CSV table of N, CA, C and O in Angstrom, one decimal:
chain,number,residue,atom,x,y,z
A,1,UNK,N,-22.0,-13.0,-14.0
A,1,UNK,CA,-20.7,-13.5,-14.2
A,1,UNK,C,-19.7,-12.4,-14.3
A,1,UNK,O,-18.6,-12.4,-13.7
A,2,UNK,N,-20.0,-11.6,-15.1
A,2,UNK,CA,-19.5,-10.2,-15.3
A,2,UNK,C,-18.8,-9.5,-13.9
A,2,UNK,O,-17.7,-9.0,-13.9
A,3,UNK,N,-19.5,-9.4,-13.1
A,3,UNK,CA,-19.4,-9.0,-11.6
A,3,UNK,C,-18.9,-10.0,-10.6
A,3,UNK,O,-18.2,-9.4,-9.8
A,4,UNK,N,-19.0,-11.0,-10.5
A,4,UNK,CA,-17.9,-11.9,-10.4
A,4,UNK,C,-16.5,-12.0,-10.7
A,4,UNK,O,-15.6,-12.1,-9.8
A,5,UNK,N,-16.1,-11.8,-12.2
A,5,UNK,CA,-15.4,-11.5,-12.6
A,5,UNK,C,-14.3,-10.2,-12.3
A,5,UNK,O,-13.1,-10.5,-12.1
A,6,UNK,N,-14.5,-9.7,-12.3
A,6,UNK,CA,-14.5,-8.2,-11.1
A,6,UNK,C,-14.3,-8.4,-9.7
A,6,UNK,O,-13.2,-8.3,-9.4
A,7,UNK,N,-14.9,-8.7,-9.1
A,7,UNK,CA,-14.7,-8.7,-7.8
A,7,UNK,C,-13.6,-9.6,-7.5
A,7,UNK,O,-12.8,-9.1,-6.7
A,8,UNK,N,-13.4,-10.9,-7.9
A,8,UNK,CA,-12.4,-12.0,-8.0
A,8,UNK,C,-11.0,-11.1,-8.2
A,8,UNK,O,-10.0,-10.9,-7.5
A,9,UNK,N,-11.2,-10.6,-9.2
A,9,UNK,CA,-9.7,-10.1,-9.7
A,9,UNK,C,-9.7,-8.6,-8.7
A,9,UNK,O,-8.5,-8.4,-8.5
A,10,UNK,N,-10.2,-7.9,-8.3
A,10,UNK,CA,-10.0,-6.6,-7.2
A,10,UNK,C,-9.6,-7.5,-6.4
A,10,UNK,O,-8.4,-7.6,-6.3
A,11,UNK,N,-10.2,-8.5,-5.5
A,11,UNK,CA,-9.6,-9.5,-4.5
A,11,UNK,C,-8.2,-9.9,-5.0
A,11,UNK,O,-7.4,-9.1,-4.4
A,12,UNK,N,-7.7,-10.7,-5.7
A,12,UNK,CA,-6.3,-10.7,-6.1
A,12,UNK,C,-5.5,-9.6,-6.4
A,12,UNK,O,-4.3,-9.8,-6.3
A,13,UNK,N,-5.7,-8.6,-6.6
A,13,UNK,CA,-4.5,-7.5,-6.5
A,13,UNK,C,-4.9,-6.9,-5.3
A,13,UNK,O,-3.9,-6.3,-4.8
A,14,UNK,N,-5.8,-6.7,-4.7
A,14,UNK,CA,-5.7,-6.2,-3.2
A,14,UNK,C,-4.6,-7.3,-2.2
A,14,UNK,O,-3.4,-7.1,-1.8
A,15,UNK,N,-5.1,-8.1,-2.1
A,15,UNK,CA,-3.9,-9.8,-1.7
A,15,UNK,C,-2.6,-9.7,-1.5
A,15,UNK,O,-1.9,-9.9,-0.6
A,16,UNK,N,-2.4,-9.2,-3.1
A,16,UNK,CA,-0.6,-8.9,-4.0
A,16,UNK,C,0.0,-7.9,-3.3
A,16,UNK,O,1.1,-7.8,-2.8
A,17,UNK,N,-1.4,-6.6,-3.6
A,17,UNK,CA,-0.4,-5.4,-3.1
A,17,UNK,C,-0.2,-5.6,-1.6
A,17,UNK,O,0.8,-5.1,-1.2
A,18,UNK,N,-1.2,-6.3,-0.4
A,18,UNK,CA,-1.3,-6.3,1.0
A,18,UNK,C,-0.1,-7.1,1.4
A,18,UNK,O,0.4,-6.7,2.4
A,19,UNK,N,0.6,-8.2,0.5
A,19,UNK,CA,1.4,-9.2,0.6
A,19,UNK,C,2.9,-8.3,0.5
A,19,UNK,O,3.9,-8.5,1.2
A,20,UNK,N,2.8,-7.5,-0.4
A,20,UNK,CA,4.2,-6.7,-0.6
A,20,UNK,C,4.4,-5.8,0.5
A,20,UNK,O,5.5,-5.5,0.8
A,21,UNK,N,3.3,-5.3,1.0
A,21,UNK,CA,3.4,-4.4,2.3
A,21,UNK,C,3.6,-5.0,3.5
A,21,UNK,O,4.2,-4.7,4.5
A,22,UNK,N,2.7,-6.3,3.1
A,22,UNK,CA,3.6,-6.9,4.9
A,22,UNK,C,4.7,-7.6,4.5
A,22,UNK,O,5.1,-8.0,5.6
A,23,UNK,N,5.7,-8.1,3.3
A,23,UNK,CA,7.0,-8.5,3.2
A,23,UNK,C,7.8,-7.1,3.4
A,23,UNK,O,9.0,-7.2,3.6
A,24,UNK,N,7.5,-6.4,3.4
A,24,UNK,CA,8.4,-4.9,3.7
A,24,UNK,C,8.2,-4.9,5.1
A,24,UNK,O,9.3,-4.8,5.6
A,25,UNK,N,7.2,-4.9,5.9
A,25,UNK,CA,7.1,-4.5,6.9
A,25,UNK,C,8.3,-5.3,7.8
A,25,UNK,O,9.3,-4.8,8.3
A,26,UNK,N,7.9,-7.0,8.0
A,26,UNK,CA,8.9,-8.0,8.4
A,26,UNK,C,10.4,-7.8,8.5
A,26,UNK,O,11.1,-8.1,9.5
A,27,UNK,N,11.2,-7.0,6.9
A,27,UNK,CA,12.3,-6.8,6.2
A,27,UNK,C,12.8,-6.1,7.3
A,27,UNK,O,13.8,-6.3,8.0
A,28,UNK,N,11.6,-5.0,7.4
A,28,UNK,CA,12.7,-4.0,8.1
A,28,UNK,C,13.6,-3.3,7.6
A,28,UNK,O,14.4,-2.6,8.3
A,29,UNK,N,13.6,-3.2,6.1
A,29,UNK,CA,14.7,-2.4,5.1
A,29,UNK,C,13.5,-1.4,4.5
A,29,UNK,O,12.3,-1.7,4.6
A,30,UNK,N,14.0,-0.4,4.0
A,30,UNK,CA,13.7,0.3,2.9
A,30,UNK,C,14.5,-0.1,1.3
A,30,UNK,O,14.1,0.3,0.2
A,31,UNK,N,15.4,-0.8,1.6
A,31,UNK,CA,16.5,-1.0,0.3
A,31,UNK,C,15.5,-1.6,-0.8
A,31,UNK,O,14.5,-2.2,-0.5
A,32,UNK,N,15.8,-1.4,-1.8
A,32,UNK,CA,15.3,-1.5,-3.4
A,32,UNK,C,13.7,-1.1,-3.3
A,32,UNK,O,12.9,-1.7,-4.0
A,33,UNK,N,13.3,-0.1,-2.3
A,33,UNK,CA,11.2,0.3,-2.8
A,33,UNK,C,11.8,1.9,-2.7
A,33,UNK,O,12.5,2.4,-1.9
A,34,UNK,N,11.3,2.3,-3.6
A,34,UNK,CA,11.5,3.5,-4.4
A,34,UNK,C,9.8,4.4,-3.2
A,34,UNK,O,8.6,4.0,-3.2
A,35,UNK,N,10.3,5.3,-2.6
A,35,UNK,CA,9.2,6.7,-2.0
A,35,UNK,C,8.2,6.8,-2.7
A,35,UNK,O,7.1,6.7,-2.1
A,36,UNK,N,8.4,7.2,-4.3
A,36,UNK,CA,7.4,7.4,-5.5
A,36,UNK,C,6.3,6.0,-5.4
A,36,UNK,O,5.1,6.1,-5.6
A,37,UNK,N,7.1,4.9,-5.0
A,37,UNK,CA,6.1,3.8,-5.2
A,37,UNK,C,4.7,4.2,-4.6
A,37,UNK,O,3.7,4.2,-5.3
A,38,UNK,N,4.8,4.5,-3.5
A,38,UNK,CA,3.4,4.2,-2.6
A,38,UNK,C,3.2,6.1,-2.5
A,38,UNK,O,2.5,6.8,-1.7
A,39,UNK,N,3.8,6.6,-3.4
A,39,UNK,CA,3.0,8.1,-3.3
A,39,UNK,C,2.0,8.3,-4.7
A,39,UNK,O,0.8,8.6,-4.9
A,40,UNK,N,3.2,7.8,-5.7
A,40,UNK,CA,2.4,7.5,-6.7
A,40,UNK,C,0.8,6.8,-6.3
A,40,UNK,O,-0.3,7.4,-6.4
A,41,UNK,N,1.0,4.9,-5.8
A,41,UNK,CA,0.0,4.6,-5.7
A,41,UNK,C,-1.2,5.5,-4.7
A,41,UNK,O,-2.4,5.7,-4.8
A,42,UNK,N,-0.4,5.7,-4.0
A,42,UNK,CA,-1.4,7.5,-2.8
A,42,UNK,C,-2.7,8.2,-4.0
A,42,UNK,O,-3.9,8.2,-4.0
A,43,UNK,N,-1.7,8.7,-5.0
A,43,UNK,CA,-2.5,9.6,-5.9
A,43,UNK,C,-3.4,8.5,-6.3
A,43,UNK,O,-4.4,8.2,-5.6
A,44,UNK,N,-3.1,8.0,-7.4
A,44,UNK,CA,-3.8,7.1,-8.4
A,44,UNK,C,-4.6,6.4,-7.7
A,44,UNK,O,-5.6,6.3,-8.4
A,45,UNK,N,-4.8,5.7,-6.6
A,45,UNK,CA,-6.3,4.8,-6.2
A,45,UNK,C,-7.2,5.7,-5.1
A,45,UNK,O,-8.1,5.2,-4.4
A,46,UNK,N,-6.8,7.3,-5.2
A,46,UNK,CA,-7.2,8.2,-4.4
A,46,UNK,C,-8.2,8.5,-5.5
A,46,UNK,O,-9.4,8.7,-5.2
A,47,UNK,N,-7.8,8.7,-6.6
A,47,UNK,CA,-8.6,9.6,-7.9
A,47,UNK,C,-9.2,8.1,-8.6
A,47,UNK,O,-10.2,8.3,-9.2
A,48,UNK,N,-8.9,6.8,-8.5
A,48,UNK,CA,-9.8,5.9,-9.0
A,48,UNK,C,-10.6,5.4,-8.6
A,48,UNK,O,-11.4,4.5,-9.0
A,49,UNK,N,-10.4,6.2,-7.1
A,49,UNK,CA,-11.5,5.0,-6.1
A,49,UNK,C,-13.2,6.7,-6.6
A,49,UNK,O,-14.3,6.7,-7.0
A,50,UNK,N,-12.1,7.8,-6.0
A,50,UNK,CA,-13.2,8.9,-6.8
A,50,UNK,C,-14.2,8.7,-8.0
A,50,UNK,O,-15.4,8.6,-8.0
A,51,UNK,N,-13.4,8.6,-8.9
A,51,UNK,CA,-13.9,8.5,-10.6
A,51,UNK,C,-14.8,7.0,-10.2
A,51,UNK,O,-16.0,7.2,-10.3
A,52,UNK,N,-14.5,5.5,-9.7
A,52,UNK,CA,-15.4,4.7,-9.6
A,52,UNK,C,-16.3,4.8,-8.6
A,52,UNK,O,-17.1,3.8,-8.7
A,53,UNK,N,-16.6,5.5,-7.8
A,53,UNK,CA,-17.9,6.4,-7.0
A,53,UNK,C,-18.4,6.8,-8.4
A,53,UNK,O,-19.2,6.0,-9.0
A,54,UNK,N,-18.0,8.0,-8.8
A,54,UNK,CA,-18.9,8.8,-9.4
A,54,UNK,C,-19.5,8.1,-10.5
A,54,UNK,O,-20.7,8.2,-10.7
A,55,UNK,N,-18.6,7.0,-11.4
A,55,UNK,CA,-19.4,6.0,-12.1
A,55,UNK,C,-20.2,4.7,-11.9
A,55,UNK,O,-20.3,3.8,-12.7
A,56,UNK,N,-20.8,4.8,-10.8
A,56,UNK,CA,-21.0,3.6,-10.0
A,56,UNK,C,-20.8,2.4,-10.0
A,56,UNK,O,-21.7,1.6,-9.9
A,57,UNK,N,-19.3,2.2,-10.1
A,57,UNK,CA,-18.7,1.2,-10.5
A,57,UNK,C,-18.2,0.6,-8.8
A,57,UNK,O,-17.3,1.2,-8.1
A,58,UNK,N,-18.8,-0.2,-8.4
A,58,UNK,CA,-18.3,0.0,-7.1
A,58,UNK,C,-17.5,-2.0,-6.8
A,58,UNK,O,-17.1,-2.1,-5.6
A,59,UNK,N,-17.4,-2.5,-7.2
A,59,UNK,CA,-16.5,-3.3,-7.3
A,59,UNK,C,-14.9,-2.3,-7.6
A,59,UNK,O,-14.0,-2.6,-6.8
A,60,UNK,N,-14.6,-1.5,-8.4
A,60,UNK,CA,-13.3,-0.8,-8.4
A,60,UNK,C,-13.4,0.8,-7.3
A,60,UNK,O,-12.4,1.6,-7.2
A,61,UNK,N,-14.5,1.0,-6.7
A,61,UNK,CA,-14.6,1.4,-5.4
A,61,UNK,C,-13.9,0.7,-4.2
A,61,UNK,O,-12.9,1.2,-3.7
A,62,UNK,N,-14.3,0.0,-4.0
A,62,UNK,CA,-13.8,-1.2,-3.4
A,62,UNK,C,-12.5,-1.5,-3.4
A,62,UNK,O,-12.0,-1.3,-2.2
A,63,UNK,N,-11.8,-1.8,-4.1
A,63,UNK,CA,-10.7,-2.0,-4.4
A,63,UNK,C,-9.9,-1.4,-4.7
A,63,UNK,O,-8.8,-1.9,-4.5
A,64,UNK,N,-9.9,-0.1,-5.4
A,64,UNK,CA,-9.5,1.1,-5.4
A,64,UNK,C,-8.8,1.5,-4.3
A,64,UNK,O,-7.6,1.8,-4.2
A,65,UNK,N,-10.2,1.4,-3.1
A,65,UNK,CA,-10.0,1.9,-1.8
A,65,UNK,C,-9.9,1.4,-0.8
A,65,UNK,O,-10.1,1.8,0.3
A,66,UNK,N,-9.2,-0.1,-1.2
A,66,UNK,CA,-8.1,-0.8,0.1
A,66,UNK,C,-6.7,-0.7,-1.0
A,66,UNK,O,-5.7,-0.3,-0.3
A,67,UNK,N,-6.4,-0.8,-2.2
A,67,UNK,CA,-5.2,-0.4,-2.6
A,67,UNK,C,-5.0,0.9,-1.8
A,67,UNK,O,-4.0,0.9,-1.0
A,68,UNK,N,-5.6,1.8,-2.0
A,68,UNK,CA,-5.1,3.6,-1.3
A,68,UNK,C,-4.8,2.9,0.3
A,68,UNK,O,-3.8,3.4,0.9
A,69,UNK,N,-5.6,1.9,1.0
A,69,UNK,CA,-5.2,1.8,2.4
A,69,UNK,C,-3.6,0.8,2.7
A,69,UNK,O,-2.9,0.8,3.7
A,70,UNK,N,-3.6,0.2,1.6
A,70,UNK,CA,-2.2,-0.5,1.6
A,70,UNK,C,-1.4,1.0,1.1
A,70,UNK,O,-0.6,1.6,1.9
A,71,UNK,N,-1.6,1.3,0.1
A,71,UNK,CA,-0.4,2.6,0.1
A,71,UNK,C,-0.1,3.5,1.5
A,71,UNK,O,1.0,4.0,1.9
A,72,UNK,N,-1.1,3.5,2.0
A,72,UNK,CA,-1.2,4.6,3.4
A,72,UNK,C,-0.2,3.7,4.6
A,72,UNK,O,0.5,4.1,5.6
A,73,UNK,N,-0.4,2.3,4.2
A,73,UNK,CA,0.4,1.5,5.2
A,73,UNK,C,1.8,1.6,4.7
A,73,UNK,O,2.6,2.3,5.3
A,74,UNK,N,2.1,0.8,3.5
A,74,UNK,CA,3.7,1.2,2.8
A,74,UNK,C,4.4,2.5,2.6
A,74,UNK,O,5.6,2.6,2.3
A,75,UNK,N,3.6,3.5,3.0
A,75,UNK,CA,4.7,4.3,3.3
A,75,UNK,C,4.6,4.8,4.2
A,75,UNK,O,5.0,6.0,4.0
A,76,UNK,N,4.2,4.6,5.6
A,76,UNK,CA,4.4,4.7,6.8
A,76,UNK,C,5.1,3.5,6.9
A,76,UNK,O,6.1,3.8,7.6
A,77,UNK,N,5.2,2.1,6.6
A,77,UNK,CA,6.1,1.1,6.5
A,77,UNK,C,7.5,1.6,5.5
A,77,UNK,O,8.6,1.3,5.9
A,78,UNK,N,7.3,2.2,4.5
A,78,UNK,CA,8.7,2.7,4.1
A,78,UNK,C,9.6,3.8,5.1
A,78,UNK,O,10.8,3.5,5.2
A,79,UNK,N,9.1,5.1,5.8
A,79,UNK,CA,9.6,5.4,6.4
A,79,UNK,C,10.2,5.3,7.4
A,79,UNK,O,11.3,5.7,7.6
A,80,UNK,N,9.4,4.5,8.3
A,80,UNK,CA,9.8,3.5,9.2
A,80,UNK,C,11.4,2.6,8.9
A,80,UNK,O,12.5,2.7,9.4
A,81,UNK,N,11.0,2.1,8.2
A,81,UNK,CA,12.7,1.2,7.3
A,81,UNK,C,13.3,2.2,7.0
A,81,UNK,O,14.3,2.2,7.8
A,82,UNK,N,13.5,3.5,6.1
A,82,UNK,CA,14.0,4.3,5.8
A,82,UNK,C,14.7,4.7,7.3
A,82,UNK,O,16.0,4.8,7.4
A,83,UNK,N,13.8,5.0,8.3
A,83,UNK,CA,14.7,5.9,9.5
A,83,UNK,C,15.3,4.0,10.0
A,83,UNK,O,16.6,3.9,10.1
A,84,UNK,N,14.9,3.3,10.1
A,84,UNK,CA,15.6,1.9,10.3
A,84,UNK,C,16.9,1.9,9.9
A,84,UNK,O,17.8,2.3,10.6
A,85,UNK,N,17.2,1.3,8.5
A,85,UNK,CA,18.3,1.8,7.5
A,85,UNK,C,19.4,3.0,7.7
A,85,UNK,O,20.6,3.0,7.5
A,86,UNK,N,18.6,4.0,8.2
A,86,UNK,CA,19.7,5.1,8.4
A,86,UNK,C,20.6,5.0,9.9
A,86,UNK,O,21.8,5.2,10.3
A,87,UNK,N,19.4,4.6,10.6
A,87,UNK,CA,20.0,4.1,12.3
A,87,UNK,C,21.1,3.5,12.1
A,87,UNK,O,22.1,4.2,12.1
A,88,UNK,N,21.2,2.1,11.8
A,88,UNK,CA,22.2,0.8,11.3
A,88,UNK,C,23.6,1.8,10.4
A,88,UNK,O,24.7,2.1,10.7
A,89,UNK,N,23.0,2.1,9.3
A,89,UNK,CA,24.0,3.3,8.8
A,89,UNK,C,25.0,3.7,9.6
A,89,UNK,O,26.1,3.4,9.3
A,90,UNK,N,24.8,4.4,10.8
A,90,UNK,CA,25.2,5.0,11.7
A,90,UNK,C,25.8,4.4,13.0
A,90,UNK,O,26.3,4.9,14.0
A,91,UNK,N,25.5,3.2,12.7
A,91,UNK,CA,26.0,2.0,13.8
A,91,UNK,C,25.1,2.1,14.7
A,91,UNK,O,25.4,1.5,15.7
A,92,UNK,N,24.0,2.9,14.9
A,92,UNK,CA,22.8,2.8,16.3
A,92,UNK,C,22.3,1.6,16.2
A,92,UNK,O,22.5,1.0,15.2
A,93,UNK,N,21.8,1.3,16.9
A,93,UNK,CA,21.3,-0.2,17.1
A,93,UNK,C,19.7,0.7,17.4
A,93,UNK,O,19.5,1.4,18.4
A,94,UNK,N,18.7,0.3,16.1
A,94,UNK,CA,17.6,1.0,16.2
A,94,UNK,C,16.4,0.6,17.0
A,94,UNK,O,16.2,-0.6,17.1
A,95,UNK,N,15.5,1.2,17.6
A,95,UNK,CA,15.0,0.9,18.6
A,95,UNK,C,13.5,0.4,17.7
A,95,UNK,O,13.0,0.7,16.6
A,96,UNK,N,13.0,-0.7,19.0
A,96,UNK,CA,11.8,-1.5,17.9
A,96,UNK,C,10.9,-0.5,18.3
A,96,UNK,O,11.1,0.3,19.2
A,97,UNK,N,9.6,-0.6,17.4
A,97,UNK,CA,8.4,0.0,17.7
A,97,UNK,C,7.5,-1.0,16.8
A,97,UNK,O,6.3,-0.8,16.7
């Protein structure tokens, strides 16, 4: 049950954070997501997905290390919006990709 418990809830915040990364992506803005967000998260599920390897905790293996793959997306999706955002800024009509 214990492990259950666990895996259920890594499932729901993997979901959450995947859900915030594709409502940004759609947006097309960078406005109100802060750079630090998804660099910060970069560090931190880089070094937790580590530390839960080495403790053989591998439900937060797991999960750890699709959080770090959603961050690797959101800020390739932030930059993205960011040079988007600056285009429009500038009155270019920005080109899709």
């Amino acid at each position: 049950m214990t492990e259950l418990i666990g895996w259920l809830s890594a499932g729901v915040l993997v979901l959450t954070i995947s859900r915030q990364v594709y409502s940004q992506w759609r947006s097309r803005s960078a406005q109100g997501v802060s750079k630090w967000l998804f660099i910060g998260q970069l560090m931190a599920s880089l070094g937790f997905t580590v530390y839960s390897y080495l403790v053989e905790n591998w439900v937060f293996v797991f999960a750890n290390f699709f959080i770090f793959l959603t961050a690797v997306a959101g800020e390739y999706i932030y930059l993205r919006n960011r040079r988007l955002d600056e285009s429009r800024a500038q009155g270019k009509s920005p080109a899709r990709r």
